CSV table of C-alpha atoms in Angstrom, one decimal:
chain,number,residue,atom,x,y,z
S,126,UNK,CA,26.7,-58.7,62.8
S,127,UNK,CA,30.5,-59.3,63.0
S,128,UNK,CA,31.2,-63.1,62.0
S,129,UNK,CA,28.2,-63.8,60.9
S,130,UNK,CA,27.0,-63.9,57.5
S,131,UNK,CA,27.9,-61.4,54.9
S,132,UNK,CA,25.0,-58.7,54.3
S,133,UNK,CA,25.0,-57.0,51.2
S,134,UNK,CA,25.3,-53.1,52.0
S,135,UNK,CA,23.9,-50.3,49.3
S,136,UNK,CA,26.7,-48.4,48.6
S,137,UNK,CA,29.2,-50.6,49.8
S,138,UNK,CA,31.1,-51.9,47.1
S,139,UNK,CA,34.9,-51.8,47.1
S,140,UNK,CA,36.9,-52.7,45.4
S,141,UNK,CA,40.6,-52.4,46.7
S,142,UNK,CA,42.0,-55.4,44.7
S,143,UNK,CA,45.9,-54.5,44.0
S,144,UNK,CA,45.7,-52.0,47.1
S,145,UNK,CA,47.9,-52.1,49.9
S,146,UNK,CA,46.8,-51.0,53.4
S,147,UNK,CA,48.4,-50.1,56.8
S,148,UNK,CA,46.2,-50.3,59.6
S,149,UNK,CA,48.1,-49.1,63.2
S,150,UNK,CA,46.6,-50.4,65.9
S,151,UNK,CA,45.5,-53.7,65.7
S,152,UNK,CA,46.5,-56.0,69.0
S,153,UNK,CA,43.1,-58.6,69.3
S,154,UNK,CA,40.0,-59.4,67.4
S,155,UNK,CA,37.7,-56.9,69.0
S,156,UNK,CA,39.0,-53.5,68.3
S,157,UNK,CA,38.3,-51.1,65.7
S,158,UNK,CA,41.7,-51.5,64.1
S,159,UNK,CA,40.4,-55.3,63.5
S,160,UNK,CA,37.0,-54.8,62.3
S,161,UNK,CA,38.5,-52.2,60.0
S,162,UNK,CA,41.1,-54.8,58.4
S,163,UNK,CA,38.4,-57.5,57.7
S,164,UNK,CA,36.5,-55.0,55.3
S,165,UNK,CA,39.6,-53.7,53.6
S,166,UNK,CA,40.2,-57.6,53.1
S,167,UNK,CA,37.0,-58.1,52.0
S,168,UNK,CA,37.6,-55.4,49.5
S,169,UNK,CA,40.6,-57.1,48.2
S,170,UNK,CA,43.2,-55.2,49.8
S,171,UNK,CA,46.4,-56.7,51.2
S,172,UNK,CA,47.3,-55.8,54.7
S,173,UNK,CA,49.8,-55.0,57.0
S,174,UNK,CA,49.5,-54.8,60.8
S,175,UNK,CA,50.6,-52.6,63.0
S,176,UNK,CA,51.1,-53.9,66.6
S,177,UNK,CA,51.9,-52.4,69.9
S,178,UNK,CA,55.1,-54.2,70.7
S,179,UNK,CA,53.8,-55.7,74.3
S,180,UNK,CA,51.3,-57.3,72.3
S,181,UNK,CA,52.8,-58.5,69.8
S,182,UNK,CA,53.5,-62.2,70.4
S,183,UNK,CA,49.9,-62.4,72.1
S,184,UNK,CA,48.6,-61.4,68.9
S,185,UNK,CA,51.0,-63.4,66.5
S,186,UNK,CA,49.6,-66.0,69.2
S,187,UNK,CA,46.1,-65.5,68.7
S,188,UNK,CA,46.2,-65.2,64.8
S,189,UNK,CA,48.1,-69.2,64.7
S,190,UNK,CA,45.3,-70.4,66.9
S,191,UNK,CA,42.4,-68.9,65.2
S,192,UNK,CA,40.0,-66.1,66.3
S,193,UNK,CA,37.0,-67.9,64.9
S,194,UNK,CA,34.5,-66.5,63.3
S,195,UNK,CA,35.8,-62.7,63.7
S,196,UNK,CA,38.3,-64.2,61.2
S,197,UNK,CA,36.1,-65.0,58.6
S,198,UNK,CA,35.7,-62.7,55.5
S,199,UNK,CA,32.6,-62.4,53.6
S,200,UNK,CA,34.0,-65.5,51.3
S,201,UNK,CA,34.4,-67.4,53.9
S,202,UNK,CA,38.0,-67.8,54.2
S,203,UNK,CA,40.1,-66.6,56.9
S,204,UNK,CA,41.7,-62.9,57.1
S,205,UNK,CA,45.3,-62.6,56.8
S,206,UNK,CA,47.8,-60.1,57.2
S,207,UNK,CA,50.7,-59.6,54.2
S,208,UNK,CA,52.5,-58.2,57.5
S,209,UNK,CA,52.4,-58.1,61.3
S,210,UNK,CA,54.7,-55.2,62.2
S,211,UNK,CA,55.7,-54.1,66.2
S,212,UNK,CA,54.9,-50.4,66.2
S,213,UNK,CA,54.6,-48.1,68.9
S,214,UNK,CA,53.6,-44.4,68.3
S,215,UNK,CA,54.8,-42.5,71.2
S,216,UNK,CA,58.3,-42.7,69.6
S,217,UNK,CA,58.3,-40.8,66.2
S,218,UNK,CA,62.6,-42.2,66.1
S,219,UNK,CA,64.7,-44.3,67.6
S,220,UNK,CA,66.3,-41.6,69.5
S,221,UNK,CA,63.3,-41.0,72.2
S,222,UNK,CA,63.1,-44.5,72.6
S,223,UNK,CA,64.1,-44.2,76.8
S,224,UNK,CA,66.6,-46.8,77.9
S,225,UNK,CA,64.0,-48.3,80.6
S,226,UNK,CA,61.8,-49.1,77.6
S,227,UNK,CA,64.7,-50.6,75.3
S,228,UNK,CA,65.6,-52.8,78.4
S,229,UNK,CA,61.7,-53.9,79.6
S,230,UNK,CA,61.3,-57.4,79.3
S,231,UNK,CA,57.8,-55.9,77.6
S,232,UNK,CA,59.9,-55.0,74.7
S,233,UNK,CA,62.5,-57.7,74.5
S,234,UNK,CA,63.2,-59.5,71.2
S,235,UNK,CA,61.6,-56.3,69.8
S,236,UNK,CA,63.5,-53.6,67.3
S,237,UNK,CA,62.1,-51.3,64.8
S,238,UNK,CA,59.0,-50.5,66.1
S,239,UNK,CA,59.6,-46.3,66.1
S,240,UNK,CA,57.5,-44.9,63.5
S,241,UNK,CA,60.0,-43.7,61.5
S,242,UNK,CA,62.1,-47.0,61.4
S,243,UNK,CA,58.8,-49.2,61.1
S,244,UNK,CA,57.4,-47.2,58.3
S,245,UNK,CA,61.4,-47.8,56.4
S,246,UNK,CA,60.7,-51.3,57.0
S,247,UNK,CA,57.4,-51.8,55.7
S,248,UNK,CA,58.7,-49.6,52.8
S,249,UNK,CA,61.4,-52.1,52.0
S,250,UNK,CA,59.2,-55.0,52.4
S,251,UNK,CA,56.1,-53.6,50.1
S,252,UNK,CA,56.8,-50.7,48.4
S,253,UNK,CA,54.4,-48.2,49.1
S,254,UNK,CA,51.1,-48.5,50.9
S,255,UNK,CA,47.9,-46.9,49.5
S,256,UNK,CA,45.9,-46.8,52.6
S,257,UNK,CA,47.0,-45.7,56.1
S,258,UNK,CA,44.5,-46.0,59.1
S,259,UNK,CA,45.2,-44.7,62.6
S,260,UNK,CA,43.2,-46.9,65.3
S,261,UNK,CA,45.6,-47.0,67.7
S,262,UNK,CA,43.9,-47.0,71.0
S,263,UNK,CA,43.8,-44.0,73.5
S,264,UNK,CA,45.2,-44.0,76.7
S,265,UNK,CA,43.5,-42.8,79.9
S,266,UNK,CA,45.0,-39.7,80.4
S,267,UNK,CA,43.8,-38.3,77.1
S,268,UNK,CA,40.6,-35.9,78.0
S,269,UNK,CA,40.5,-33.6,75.0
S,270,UNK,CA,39.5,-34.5,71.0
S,271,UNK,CA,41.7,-36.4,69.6
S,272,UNK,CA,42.7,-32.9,66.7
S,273,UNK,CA,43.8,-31.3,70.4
S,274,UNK,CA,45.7,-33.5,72.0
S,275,UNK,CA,49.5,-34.3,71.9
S,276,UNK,CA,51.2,-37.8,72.5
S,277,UNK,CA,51.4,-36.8,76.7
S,278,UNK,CA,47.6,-36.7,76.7
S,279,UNK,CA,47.8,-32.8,77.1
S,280,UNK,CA,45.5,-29.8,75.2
S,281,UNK,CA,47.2,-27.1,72.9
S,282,UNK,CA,46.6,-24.6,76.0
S,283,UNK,CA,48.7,-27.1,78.7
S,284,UNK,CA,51.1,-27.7,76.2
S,285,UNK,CA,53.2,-23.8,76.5
């Protein structure tokens, strides 16, 4: 069970020591993006989040306060991030950022958070990353698999 003890798993033996690891998609302790962080720790990796931008300071928030025993590795210390990055993937650059967005109060005090310009940031802050994981959540309007489906939510045959 999740923040309870550690149980040895056949098998499951990592180790990711030296490693470093991107994980998009991480905004609270109760997602997949989370739960997949803790084991790469546990592993020994070093890790660098990726955070939707209006959740950003909630998170940053929630990580200073503590999220209890989801926080825990299998040591017992506490999980920490090398990096807390604002990212939001429906802008590939900073070009198709809209205006409305730039100026939302949900995205004030916010820059680089286009993939392009995020993933130049991390780059000069860490070098490279050995790991990548998408677990960036999906939005209502997506109805197909996730291979079929554009950023708008829409199949390869509504997409011509």
């Amino acid at each position: 069970k999740i923040g309870q003890k550690s149980v040895k798993m056949p098998g499951y033996h990592l180790n990711l020591q030296g490693k470093v690891a991107f994980v998009a998609g991480i905004a609270d302790a109760n997602g997949y993006g989370w739960a997949i962080s803790r084991q790469l720790c546990n592993a020994g990796a070093s890790v660098l989040a990726g955070t939707w931008p209006p959740a950003l300071k909630i998170f940053k928030r929630g990580l200073e306060r503590g999220f209890g025993d989801k926080q825990l590795l299998a040591d017992g210390s506490a999980m920490k991030f090398q990096g807390i990055y604002p990212l939001d993937v429906n802008y590939s650059e900073p070009e198709e950022i809209p205006e409305h967005v730039k100026g939302s109060r949900r995205y004030a005090d916010v820059q680089d958070y286009d993939i392009r310009t995020c993933s130049e940031r991390v780059k000069r802050d860490v070098g490279k990353i050995d790991i990548l994981v998408h677990a960036v959540a999906n939005a209502p309007e997506v109805q197909k698999p996730l291979i079929d489906t554009s950023r708008e939510g829409k199949g390869p045959s509504q997409l011509e």
